[in-house]
mmCIF file of C-alpha atoms in Angstrom:
data_model
loop_
_atom_site.group_PDB
_atom_site.id
_atom_site.type_symbol
_atom_site.label_atom_id
_atom_site.label_comp_id
_atom_site.label_asym_id
_atom_site.label_seq_id
_atom_site.Cartn_x
_atom_site.Cartn_y
_atom_site.Cartn_z
ATOM 1 C CA MET Y 12 -64.186 -82.489 5.895
ATOM 2 C CA ILE Y 13 -67.149 -83.919 7.752
ATOM 3 C CA GLY Y 14 -69.655 -86.174 6.065
ATOM 4 C CA VAL Y 15 -72.300 -88.563 7.271
ATOM 5 C CA GLU Y 16 -72.829 -92.279 7.305
ATOM 6 C CA ILE Y 17 -76.315 -93.788 7.419
ATOM 7 C CA ASN Y 18 -77.114 -97.115 9.042
ATOM 8 C CA LEU Y 19 -79.898 -98.430 6.829
ATOM 9 C CA GLU Y 20 -81.059 -100.894 9.497
ATOM 10 C CA THR Y 21 -81.385 -98.437 12.391
ATOM 11 C CA GLY Y 22 -81.672 -95.162 10.474
ATOM 12 C CA GLU Y 23 -78.951 -93.641 12.646
ATOM 13 C CA VAL Y 24 -76.766 -90.929 11.116
ATOM 14 C CA SER Y 25 -73.170 -90.626 12.271
ATOM 15 C CA GLU Y 26 -70.393 -88.259 11.267
ATOM 16 C CA ILE Y 27 -67.382 -89.466 9.315
ATOM 17 C CA LYS Y 28 -64.295 -87.653 8.109
ATOM 18 C CA THR Y 29 -63.771 -87.545 4.345
ATOM 19 C CA GLU Y 30 -60.647 -86.343 2.606
ATOM 20 C CA LYS Y 31 -61.087 -83.565 0.042
ATOM 21 C CA ARG Y 32 -58.616 -83.962 -2.798
ATOM 22 C CA LEU Y 33 -57.477 -80.723 -4.421
ATOM 23 C CA ARG Y 34 -56.513 -81.171 -8.079
ATOM 24 C CA THR Y 35 -54.675 -77.860 -8.293
ATOM 25 C CA GLN Y 36 -53.021 -78.460 -11.680
ATOM 26 C CA LYS Y 37 -56.019 -79.973 -13.424
ATOM 27 C CA GLY Y 38 -56.642 -78.694 -16.974
ATOM 28 C CA LYS Y 39 -59.451 -76.359 -18.000
ATOM 29 C CA SER Y 40 -62.864 -77.265 -19.389
ATOM 30 C CA LEU Y 41 -62.995 -75.849 -22.930
ATOM 31 C CA LEU Y 42 -65.689 -75.157 -25.498
ATOM 32 C CA GLN Y 43 -63.770 -75.808 -28.707
ATOM 33 C CA PHE Y 44 -63.685 -78.074 -31.751
ATOM 34 C CA PRO Y 45 -59.961 -78.736 -32.310
ATOM 35 C CA GLU Y 46 -58.614 -80.647 -35.295
ATOM 36 C CA GLU Y 47 -56.497 -82.903 -33.072
ATOM 37 C CA TYR Y 48 -57.644 -84.426 -29.802
ATOM 38 C CA VAL Y 49 -57.969 -87.670 -27.843
ATOM 39 C CA VAL Y 50 -61.387 -89.103 -26.975
ATOM 40 C CA ILE Y 51 -61.231 -90.937 -23.661
ATOM 41 C CA ASP Y 52 -63.503 -93.011 -21.450
ATOM 42 C CA ILE Y 53 -63.063 -95.198 -18.394
ATOM 43 C CA GLU Y 54 -65.145 -97.767 -16.555
ATOM 44 C CA THR Y 55 -64.820 -97.929 -12.788
ATOM 45 C CA THR Y 56 -65.929 -99.938 -9.767
ATOM 46 C CA GLY Y 57 -67.957 -96.961 -8.494
ATOM 47 C CA LEU Y 58 -68.294 -93.173 -8.407
ATOM 48 C CA SER Y 59 -65.601 -92.162 -5.911
ATOM 49 C CA PRO Y 60 -61.995 -91.593 -7.061
ATOM 50 C CA GLN Y 61 -61.024 -91.893 -3.387
ATOM 51 C CA TRP Y 62 -62.422 -95.403 -2.904
ATOM 52 C CA ASP Y 63 -63.096 -96.901 -6.335
ATOM 53 C CA GLU Y 64 -60.807 -98.076 -9.124
ATOM 54 C CA ILE Y 65 -60.546 -97.972 -12.907
ATOM 55 C CA ILE Y 66 -61.283 -101.310 -14.594
ATOM 56 C CA GLU Y 67 -61.105 -100.211 -18.253
ATOM 57 C CA VAL Y 68 -59.525 -97.380 -20.235
ATOM 58 C CA ALA Y 69 -60.128 -96.690 -23.915
ATOM 59 C CA ALA Y 70 -59.013 -93.807 -26.098
ATOM 60 C CA LEU Y 71 -59.088 -92.653 -29.723
ATOM 61 C CA LYS Y 72 -56.534 -90.296 -31.223
ATOM 62 C CA ILE Y 73 -58.190 -88.020 -33.789
ATOM 63 C CA SER Y 74 -56.502 -85.865 -36.428
ATOM 64 C CA ASN Y 75 -58.489 -83.869 -38.995
ATOM 65 C CA GLY Y 76 -61.589 -85.976 -38.467
ATOM 66 C CA GLU Y 77 -59.809 -89.318 -38.843
ATOM 67 C CA ILE Y 78 -58.996 -91.952 -36.211
ATOM 68 C CA VAL Y 79 -55.219 -92.315 -36.339
ATOM 69 C CA ASP Y 80 -54.648 -94.523 -33.291
ATOM 70 C CA LYS Y 81 -56.519 -96.514 -30.639
ATOM 71 C CA TYR Y 82 -55.819 -97.554 -27.079
ATOM 72 C CA GLN Y 83 -57.786 -99.962 -24.879
ATOM 73 C CA THR Y 84 -57.084 -102.120 -21.870
ATOM 74 C CA LEU Y 85 -58.900 -103.754 -18.993
ATOM 75 C CA LEU Y 86 -57.393 -103.208 -15.538
ATOM 76 C CA LYS Y 87 -57.410 -105.520 -12.574
ATOM 77 C CA PRO Y 88 -58.718 -103.830 -9.390
ATOM 78 C CA SER Y 89 -57.584 -104.551 -5.834
ATOM 79 C CA PHE Y 90 -60.956 -106.069 -4.918
ATOM 80 C CA PRO Y 91 -63.560 -108.092 -6.843
ATOM 81 C CA VAL Y 92 -66.015 -106.119 -8.972
ATOM 82 C CA ASP Y 93 -69.498 -105.748 -7.525
ATOM 83 C CA PRO Y 94 -72.219 -107.755 -9.363
ATOM 84 C CA PHE Y 95 -74.080 -104.526 -10.162
ATOM 85 C CA ILE Y 96 -71.012 -103.090 -11.943
ATOM 86 C CA SER Y 97 -70.511 -106.357 -13.836
ATOM 87 C CA GLU Y 98 -74.123 -106.280 -14.977
ATOM 88 C CA LEU Y 99 -73.863 -102.619 -15.975
ATOM 89 C CA THR Y 100 -70.578 -102.854 -17.882
ATOM 90 C CA GLY Y 101 -70.405 -106.494 -18.896
ATOM 91 C CA ILE Y 102 -66.954 -106.634 -17.295
ATOM 92 C CA THR Y 103 -66.680 -109.696 -15.067
ATOM 93 C CA ASN Y 104 -64.105 -110.680 -12.470
ATOM 94 C CA LYS Y 105 -63.142 -113.589 -14.738
ATOM 95 C CA MET Y 106 -62.253 -111.119 -17.502
ATOM 96 C CA LEU Y 107 -60.054 -109.159 -15.100
ATOM 97 C CA GLU Y 108 -58.107 -112.084 -13.658
ATOM 98 C CA THR Y 109 -55.208 -111.706 -16.106
ATOM 99 C CA ALA Y 110 -55.598 -107.976 -16.784
ATOM 100 C CA PRO Y 111 -52.709 -105.616 -15.980
ATOM 101 C CA ILE Y 112 -52.829 -103.172 -13.073
ATOM 102 C CA PHE Y 113 -52.519 -99.403 -13.536
ATOM 103 C CA ASP Y 114 -48.814 -99.533 -12.622
ATOM 104 C CA ASP Y 115 -48.257 -101.681 -15.712
ATOM 105 C CA ILE Y 116 -49.920 -99.327 -18.198
ATOM 106 C CA TYR Y 117 -49.697 -95.744 -16.954
ATOM 107 C CA GLN Y 118 -46.585 -94.897 -18.985
ATOM 108 C CA ASP Y 119 -48.140 -96.201 -22.209
ATOM 109 C CA LEU Y 120 -51.345 -94.305 -21.464
ATOM 110 C CA GLN Y 121 -49.435 -91.119 -20.674
ATOM 111 C CA HIS Y 122 -47.537 -91.440 -23.956
ATOM 112 C CA PHE Y 123 -50.777 -92.025 -25.898
ATOM 113 C CA ILE Y 124 -52.499 -89.006 -24.366
ATOM 114 C CA GLY Y 125 -49.481 -86.720 -24.655
ATOM 115 C CA ASP Y 126 -50.446 -83.055 -24.368
ATOM 116 C CA ASN Y 127 -53.606 -83.448 -26.453
ATOM 117 C CA ILE Y 128 -56.954 -81.953 -25.498
ATOM 118 C CA LEU Y 129 -59.129 -84.727 -24.054
ATOM 119 C CA VAL Y 130 -62.737 -85.159 -25.218
ATOM 120 C CA GLY Y 131 -65.291 -87.234 -23.333
ATOM 121 C CA HIS Y 132 -68.895 -87.447 -22.190
ATOM 122 C CA ASN Y 133 -69.207 -86.158 -18.632
ATOM 123 C CA VAL Y 134 -65.437 -86.229 -18.935
ATOM 124 C CA ASN Y 135 -64.795 -84.468 -15.633
ATOM 125 C CA PHE Y 136 -65.560 -87.816 -13.970
ATOM 126 C CA ASP Y 137 -62.911 -89.599 -16.062
ATOM 127 C CA ILE Y 138 -60.359 -86.810 -15.592
ATOM 128 C CA ASN Y 139 -60.657 -86.948 -11.800
ATOM 129 C CA PHE Y 140 -59.963 -90.684 -11.643
ATOM 130 C CA LEU Y 141 -57.045 -90.450 -14.066
ATOM 131 C CA TYR Y 142 -55.624 -87.327 -12.402
ATOM 132 C CA ASP Y 143 -55.494 -89.089 -9.037
ATOM 133 C CA GLU Y 144 -53.926 -92.238 -10.486
ATOM 134 C CA PHE Y 145 -51.234 -90.254 -12.289
ATOM 135 C CA GLU Y 146 -50.636 -87.915 -9.355
ATOM 136 C CA SER Y 147 -49.983 -90.884 -7.051
ATOM 137 C CA ARG Y 148 -47.131 -91.726 -9.447
ATOM 138 C CA ASN Y 149 -45.761 -88.155 -9.425
ATOM 139 C CA ILE Y 150 -47.247 -87.301 -12.842
ATOM 140 C CA ILE Y 151 -49.574 -84.346 -13.356
ATOM 141 C CA LEU Y 152 -52.445 -84.746 -15.827
ATOM 142 C CA SER Y 153 -52.890 -81.103 -16.809
ATOM 143 C CA ASN Y 154 -54.513 -81.663 -20.219
ATOM 144 C CA ASN Y 155 -57.411 -79.356 -21.019
ATOM 145 C CA PHE Y 156 -60.659 -81.169 -21.785
ATOM 146 C CA ILE Y 157 -63.963 -80.861 -23.652
ATOM 147 C CA ASP Y 158 -67.232 -82.306 -22.367
ATOM 148 C CA THR Y 159 -69.766 -83.399 -25.004
ATOM 149 C CA MET Y 160 -72.471 -83.337 -22.320
ATOM 150 C CA ARG Y 161 -71.736 -79.670 -21.716
ATOM 151 C CA ILE Y 162 -71.917 -78.921 -25.446
ATOM 152 C CA SER Y 163 -75.194 -80.823 -25.779
ATOM 153 C CA ARG Y 164 -76.761 -78.811 -22.963
ATOM 154 C CA ARG Y 165 -75.794 -75.576 -24.701
ATOM 155 C CA LEU Y 166 -77.006 -76.588 -28.144
ATOM 156 C CA PHE Y 167 -80.213 -78.339 -27.077
ATOM 157 C CA LYS Y 168 -81.240 -76.551 -23.899
ATOM 158 C CA ASP Y 169 -84.877 -77.680 -24.143
ATOM 159 C CA GLU Y 170 -83.963 -81.364 -23.947
ATOM 160 C CA ARG Y 171 -84.409 -82.817 -20.480
ATOM 161 C CA HIS Y 172 -81.612 -85.409 -20.555
ATOM 162 C CA HIS Y 173 -78.144 -85.391 -22.084
ATOM 163 C CA ARG Y 174 -76.790 -88.826 -21.207
ATOM 164 C CA LEU Y 175 -74.738 -90.587 -23.857
ATOM 165 C CA SER Y 176 -77.663 -92.951 -24.460
ATOM 166 C CA ASP Y 177 -79.898 -89.899 -25.069
ATOM 167 C CA LEU Y 178 -77.459 -88.493 -27.612
ATOM 168 C CA ILE Y 179 -77.296 -91.818 -29.439
ATOM 169 C CA GLN Y 180 -81.064 -91.973 -29.763
ATOM 170 C CA ARG Y 181 -81.560 -88.258 -30.491
ATOM 171 C CA HIS Y 182 -78.901 -88.043 -33.223
ATOM 172 C CA ASN Y 183 -79.298 -91.571 -34.673
ATOM 173 C CA ILE Y 184 -75.762 -92.600 -33.747
ATOM 174 C CA ILE Y 185 -75.108 -96.206 -34.706
ATOM 175 C CA ILE Y 186 -73.203 -98.360 -32.214
ATOM 176 C CA ASP Y 187 -72.470 -102.052 -32.642
ATOM 177 C CA LYS Y 188 -72.495 -102.997 -28.935
ATOM 178 C CA GLU Y 189 -74.140 -101.942 -25.685
ATOM 179 C CA LEU Y 190 -72.911 -98.847 -23.864
ATOM 180 C CA HIS Y 191 -70.905 -98.878 -20.616
ATOM 181 C CA ARG Y 192 -67.855 -100.408 -22.218
ATOM 182 C CA ALA Y 193 -65.184 -97.782 -22.658
ATOM 183 C CA GLU Y 194 -64.289 -98.770 -26.228
ATOM 184 C CA VAL Y 195 -67.951 -98.466 -27.288
ATOM 185 C CA ASP Y 196 -68.500 -95.188 -25.440
ATOM 186 C CA ILE Y 197 -65.518 -93.427 -27.046
ATOM 187 C CA ASN Y 198 -66.802 -94.169 -30.546
ATOM 188 C CA ALA Y 199 -70.287 -92.880 -29.683
ATOM 189 C CA THR Y 200 -68.791 -89.811 -28.003
ATOM 190 C CA ASN Y 201 -66.602 -89.010 -30.995
ATOM 191 C CA LYS Y 202 -69.572 -89.295 -33.366
ATOM 192 C CA ALA Y 203 -71.616 -86.983 -31.123
ATOM 193 C CA PHE Y 204 -68.735 -84.485 -31.065
ATOM 194 C CA GLU Y 205 -68.597 -84.474 -34.875
ATOM 195 C CA ILE Y 206 -72.389 -84.049 -35.076
ATOM 196 C CA PHE Y 207 -72.274 -81.050 -32.733
ATOM 197 C CA LYS Y 208 -69.528 -79.422 -34.789
ATOM 198 C CA GLN Y 209 -71.526 -79.880 -37.986
ATOM 199 C CA TYR Y 210 -74.702 -78.624 -36.292
ATOM 200 C CA ILE Y 211 -72.977 -75.359 -35.377
ATOM 201 C CA ILE Y 212 -71.753 -74.959 -38.955
ATOM 202 C CA ASP Y 213 -75.125 -75.842 -40.548
ATOM 203 C CA HIS Y 214 -77.097 -73.525 -38.269
ATOM 204 C CA LYS Y 215 -74.581 -70.691 -38.633
ATOM 205 C CA ILE Y 216 -74.218 -70.390 -34.866
ATOM 206 C CA ASP Y 217 -71.883 -67.629 -33.744
ATOM 207 C CA PHE Y 218 -69.148 -69.661 -32.082
ATOM 208 C CA GLU Y 219 -67.841 -66.695 -30.103
ATOM 209 C CA LYS Y 220 -71.259 -66.280 -28.479
ATOM 210 C CA PHE Y 221 -71.653 -70.039 -28.090
ATOM 211 C CA SER Y 222 -68.404 -70.183 -26.112
ATOM 212 C CA LYS Y 223 -69.452 -67.506 -23.637
ATOM 213 C CA LYS Y 224 -70.327 -68.506 -20.108
ATOM 214 C CA ASN Y 225 -73.977 -67.439 -20.190
ATOM 215 C CA TYR Y 226 -74.887 -68.747 -23.652
ATOM 216 C CA ASN Y 227 -78.473 -70.060 -23.600
ATOM 217 C CA ARG Y 228 -78.435 -70.247 -19.820
ATOM 218 C CA LYS Y 229 -81.964 -71.044 -18.712
ATOM 219 C CA SER Y 230 -82.908 -70.249 -15.137
ATOM 220 C CA TYR Y 231 -85.152 -72.634 -13.250
ATOM 221 C CA LYS Y 232 -86.663 -73.136 -9.841
ATOM 222 C CA VAL Y 233 -86.435 -76.353 -7.878
ATOM 223 C CA SER Y 234 -90.239 -76.272 -7.720
ATOM 224 C CA ASP Y 235 -90.195 -76.812 -11.508
ATOM 225 C CA ILE Y 236 -88.389 -80.147 -11.114
ATOM 226 C CA SER Y 237 -90.842 -83.035 -11.095
ATOM 227 C CA THR Y 238 -90.722 -86.789 -11.576
ATOM 228 C CA GLU Y 239 -92.737 -89.254 -13.586
ATOM 229 C CA ASN Y 240 -92.114 -91.945 -10.972
ATOM 230 C CA THR Y 241 -95.151 -93.018 -8.953
ATOM 231 C CA LYS Y 242 -93.581 -95.782 -6.855
ATOM 232 C CA PHE Y 243 -90.632 -95.238 -4.534
ATOM 233 C CA ASN Y 244 -88.546 -97.435 -2.261
ATOM 234 C CA GLU Y 245 -89.131 -95.926 1.157
ATOM 235 C CA ASN Y 246 -86.043 -97.633 2.620
ATOM 236 C CA THR Y 247 -83.513 -95.528 0.695
ATOM 237 C CA PRO Y 248 -81.638 -92.706 2.475
ATOM 238 C CA ILE Y 249 -83.082 -90.123 0.049
ATOM 239 C CA TYR Y 250 -86.795 -90.947 0.182
ATOM 240 C CA GLY Y 251 -88.822 -88.300 2.034
ATOM 241 C CA GLN Y 252 -85.739 -86.209 2.907
ATOM 242 C CA HIS Y 253 -85.432 -82.506 2.047
ATOM 243 C CA PHE Y 254 -82.277 -81.554 0.114
ATOM 244 C CA VAL Y 255 -80.676 -78.190 -0.619
ATOM 245 C CA PHE Y 256 -77.708 -77.892 -2.977
ATOM 246 C CA THR Y 257 -75.145 -75.100 -2.937
ATOM 247 C CA GLY Y 258 -72.027 -74.470 -5.001
ATOM 248 C CA LYS Y 259 -70.899 -76.050 -8.253
ATOM 249 C CA LEU Y 260 -70.884 -79.851 -8.266
ATOM 250 C CA GLU Y 261 -67.765 -81.548 -9.565
ATOM 251 C CA VAL Y 262 -69.199 -84.724 -11.115
ATOM 252 C CA MET Y 263 -72.735 -83.762 -12.093
ATOM 253 C CA VAL Y 264 -74.667 -80.671 -13.103
ATOM 254 C CA ARG Y 265 -76.711 -79.541 -10.110
ATOM 255 C CA LYS Y 266 -80.042 -79.825 -11.928
ATOM 256 C CA ASP Y 267 -79.318 -83.474 -12.802
ATOM 257 C CA ALA Y 268 -78.482 -84.229 -9.165
ATOM 258 C CA GLN Y 269 -81.698 -82.541 -8.068
ATOM 259 C CA GLN Y 270 -83.653 -84.566 -10.619
ATOM 260 C CA LEU Y 271 -82.248 -87.780 -9.122
ATOM 261 C CA VAL Y 272 -83.437 -86.680 -5.671
ATOM 262 C CA LYS Y 273 -86.966 -86.208 -7.021
ATOM 263 C CA ASP Y 274 -86.853 -89.516 -8.924
ATOM 264 C CA LEU Y 275 -85.949 -91.290 -5.672
ATOM 265 C CA GLY Y 276 -88.792 -89.698 -3.713
ATOM 266 C CA GLY Y 277 -86.837 -86.898 -2.057
ATOM 267 C CA GLU Y 278 -87.859 -83.258 -1.734
ATOM 268 C CA LEU Y 279 -86.031 -80.149 -2.952
ATOM 269 C CA ASP Y 280 -85.798 -76.732 -1.326
ATOM 270 C CA ASN Y 281 -84.374 -73.483 -2.699
ATOM 271 C CA SER Y 282 -82.967 -72.429 0.645
ATOM 272 C CA VAL Y 283 -82.144 -73.928 4.023
ATOM 273 C CA THR Y 284 -85.226 -74.041 6.276
ATOM 274 C CA LYS Y 285 -86.443 -75.902 9.339
ATOM 275 C CA SER Y 286 -87.577 -78.664 6.967
ATOM 276 C CA THR Y 287 -84.137 -79.230 5.428
ATOM 277 C CA ASN Y 288 -82.479 -82.558 6.203
ATOM 278 C CA PHE Y 289 -79.355 -82.301 4.034
ATOM 279 C CA LEU Y 290 -77.306 -79.425 2.644
ATOM 280 C CA VAL Y 291 -75.061 -80.734 -0.165
ATOM 281 C CA LEU Y 292 -71.880 -78.688 -0.654
ATOM 282 C CA GLY Y 293 -70.432 -78.528 -4.133
ATOM 283 C CA GLU Y 294 -66.859 -77.834 -5.193
ATOM 284 C CA GLN Y 295 -67.426 -74.093 -5.320
ATOM 285 C CA ASP Y 296 -68.546 -73.958 -1.718
ATOM 286 C CA TYR Y 297 -65.448 -75.839 -0.552
ATOM 287 C CA SER Y 298 -63.333 -73.190 -2.282
ATOM 288 C CA LYS Y 299 -65.289 -70.399 -0.611
ATOM 289 C CA ILE Y 300 -64.753 -71.928 2.827
ATOM 290 C CA LYS Y 301 -60.994 -71.503 2.451
ATOM 291 C CA LYS Y 302 -60.914 -68.238 0.494
ATOM 292 C CA LEU Y 303 -64.031 -66.261 1.341
ATOM 293 C CA GLY Y 304 -65.628 -68.033 4.267
ATOM 294 C CA LYS Y 305 -68.788 -70.112 4.411
ATOM 295 C CA SER Y 306 -71.834 -69.402 2.254
ATOM 296 C CA ASN Y 307 -75.052 -68.090 3.765
ATOM 297 C CA LYS Y 308 -76.708 -71.480 3.283
ATOM 298 C CA HIS Y 309 -73.824 -73.171 5.081
ATOM 299 C CA ILE Y 310 -73.942 -70.725 7.985
ATOM 300 C CA LYS Y 311 -77.706 -71.080 8.358
ATOM 301 C CA ALA Y 312 -77.489 -74.879 8.280
ATOM 302 C CA GLU Y 313 -74.858 -74.856 11.037
ATOM 303 C CA LYS Y 314 -77.007 -72.523 13.111
ATOM 304 C CA LEU Y 315 -80.055 -74.787 12.769
ATOM 305 C CA LYS Y 316 -77.964 -77.844 13.601
ATOM 306 C CA ALA Y 317 -76.643 -76.117 16.739
ATOM 307 C CA GLN Y 318 -80.251 -75.442 17.726
ATOM 308 C CA GLY Y 319 -81.001 -79.150 17.568
ATOM 309 C CA GLN Y 320 -82.430 -79.538 14.067
ATOM 310 C CA GLU Y 321 -81.698 -82.862 12.353
ATOM 311 C CA ILE Y 322 -79.842 -81.328 9.426
ATOM 312 C CA GLU Y 323 -76.568 -82.634 8.018
ATOM 313 C CA ILE Y 324 -74.024 -80.724 5.932
ATOM 314 C CA ILE Y 325 -72.485 -83.186 3.477
ATOM 315 C CA PRO Y 326 -69.896 -82.956 0.701
ATOM 316 C CA GLU Y 327 -70.756 -83.944 -2.848
ATOM 317 C CA THR Y 328 -68.935 -87.270 -2.454
ATOM 318 C CA VAL Y 329 -71.263 -88.363 0.350
ATOM 319 C CA PHE Y 330 -74.300 -87.499 -1.803
ATOM 320 C CA TYR Y 331 -72.986 -89.953 -4.405
ATOM 321 C CA ASP Y 332 -72.586 -92.521 -1.646
ATOM 322 C CA PHE Y 333 -76.314 -92.015 -0.986
ATOM 323 C CA LEU Y 334 -77.051 -92.719 -4.649
ATOM 324 C CA GLU Y 335 -75.047 -95.938 -4.477
ATOM 325 C CA GLU Y 336 -76.923 -96.970 -1.330
ATOM 326 C CA CYS Y 337 -80.202 -96.263 -3.095
ATOM 327 C CA THR Y 338 -79.136 -98.436 -6.012
ATOM 328 C CA SER Y 339 -78.155 -101.296 -3.703
ATOM 329 C CA GLU Y 340 -81.383 -100.997 -1.741
ATOM 330 C CA MET Y 341 -83.496 -101.094 -4.900
ATOM 331 C CA GLU Y 342 -81.543 -104.070 -6.247
ATOM 332 C CA GLU Y 343 -82.255 -106.016 -3.070
ATOM 333 C CA SER Y 344 -85.952 -105.115 -2.854
#
């Protein structure tokens, strides 16, 4: 796979090769409310399973609405934690000095998870990190999973944001500590999951319809996406650049990714044009490349690039690298 690397000092864009990991035995994303499940959350040194590491894992085992077991551990990474991550999570390098490494705990974690359905908020992110860690030790994490963010979007389609912090405020969920610690997040996630289940019961929602793919799907145009921000850092790699997204993203919902582009001063286009600077390929488009060939957007972008247009075709992982660069740039400014 070909991605890009941006030199923030010179503005030069160069191509880099990025490895695309195929998680062929990964479980399925479900829309269910089982009686037994494990709520899970991790904290990491960054967004990329390829380059970043897990620094905390926490899990709750639930049976018939009751917490029957808990699991939590910090994990020592190979490299020191970035100050931004420490500030975000409250996890410092001092705290991790005597923590175990993943090799020390993976068997205990595997035993705790068992074959249970996993529940989490934006849980696909957590699953990808854990899948890769287990796979590197010849273990396949094939557990099916349920995403409370996905459920929230279906139940409350008119709400703009569905972050865990939004759910806490919207549904008056009481937490005793700040978010971004795994053991706090799993408790908030479990409470949200219970609230959603009760909401469906109280509002007599037809669960069969709720579980269907197109339930409450609301179409939108990128021209409808706006931002309340009035000041932007012009030194970030997103500011003033035109982005087009294609395919299903693996970590984020496409609309949320597009909203971040607007919030950082970027521009959005429905289709690839002579104004487009970046075409972001989602997971679905990678699959099409191998099975069905390249999408029309991909083909057009390559044609424009061959004609000399400054357009780059980047995988989803590189887009997240951009977001990290934007964060670092804003922290320094």
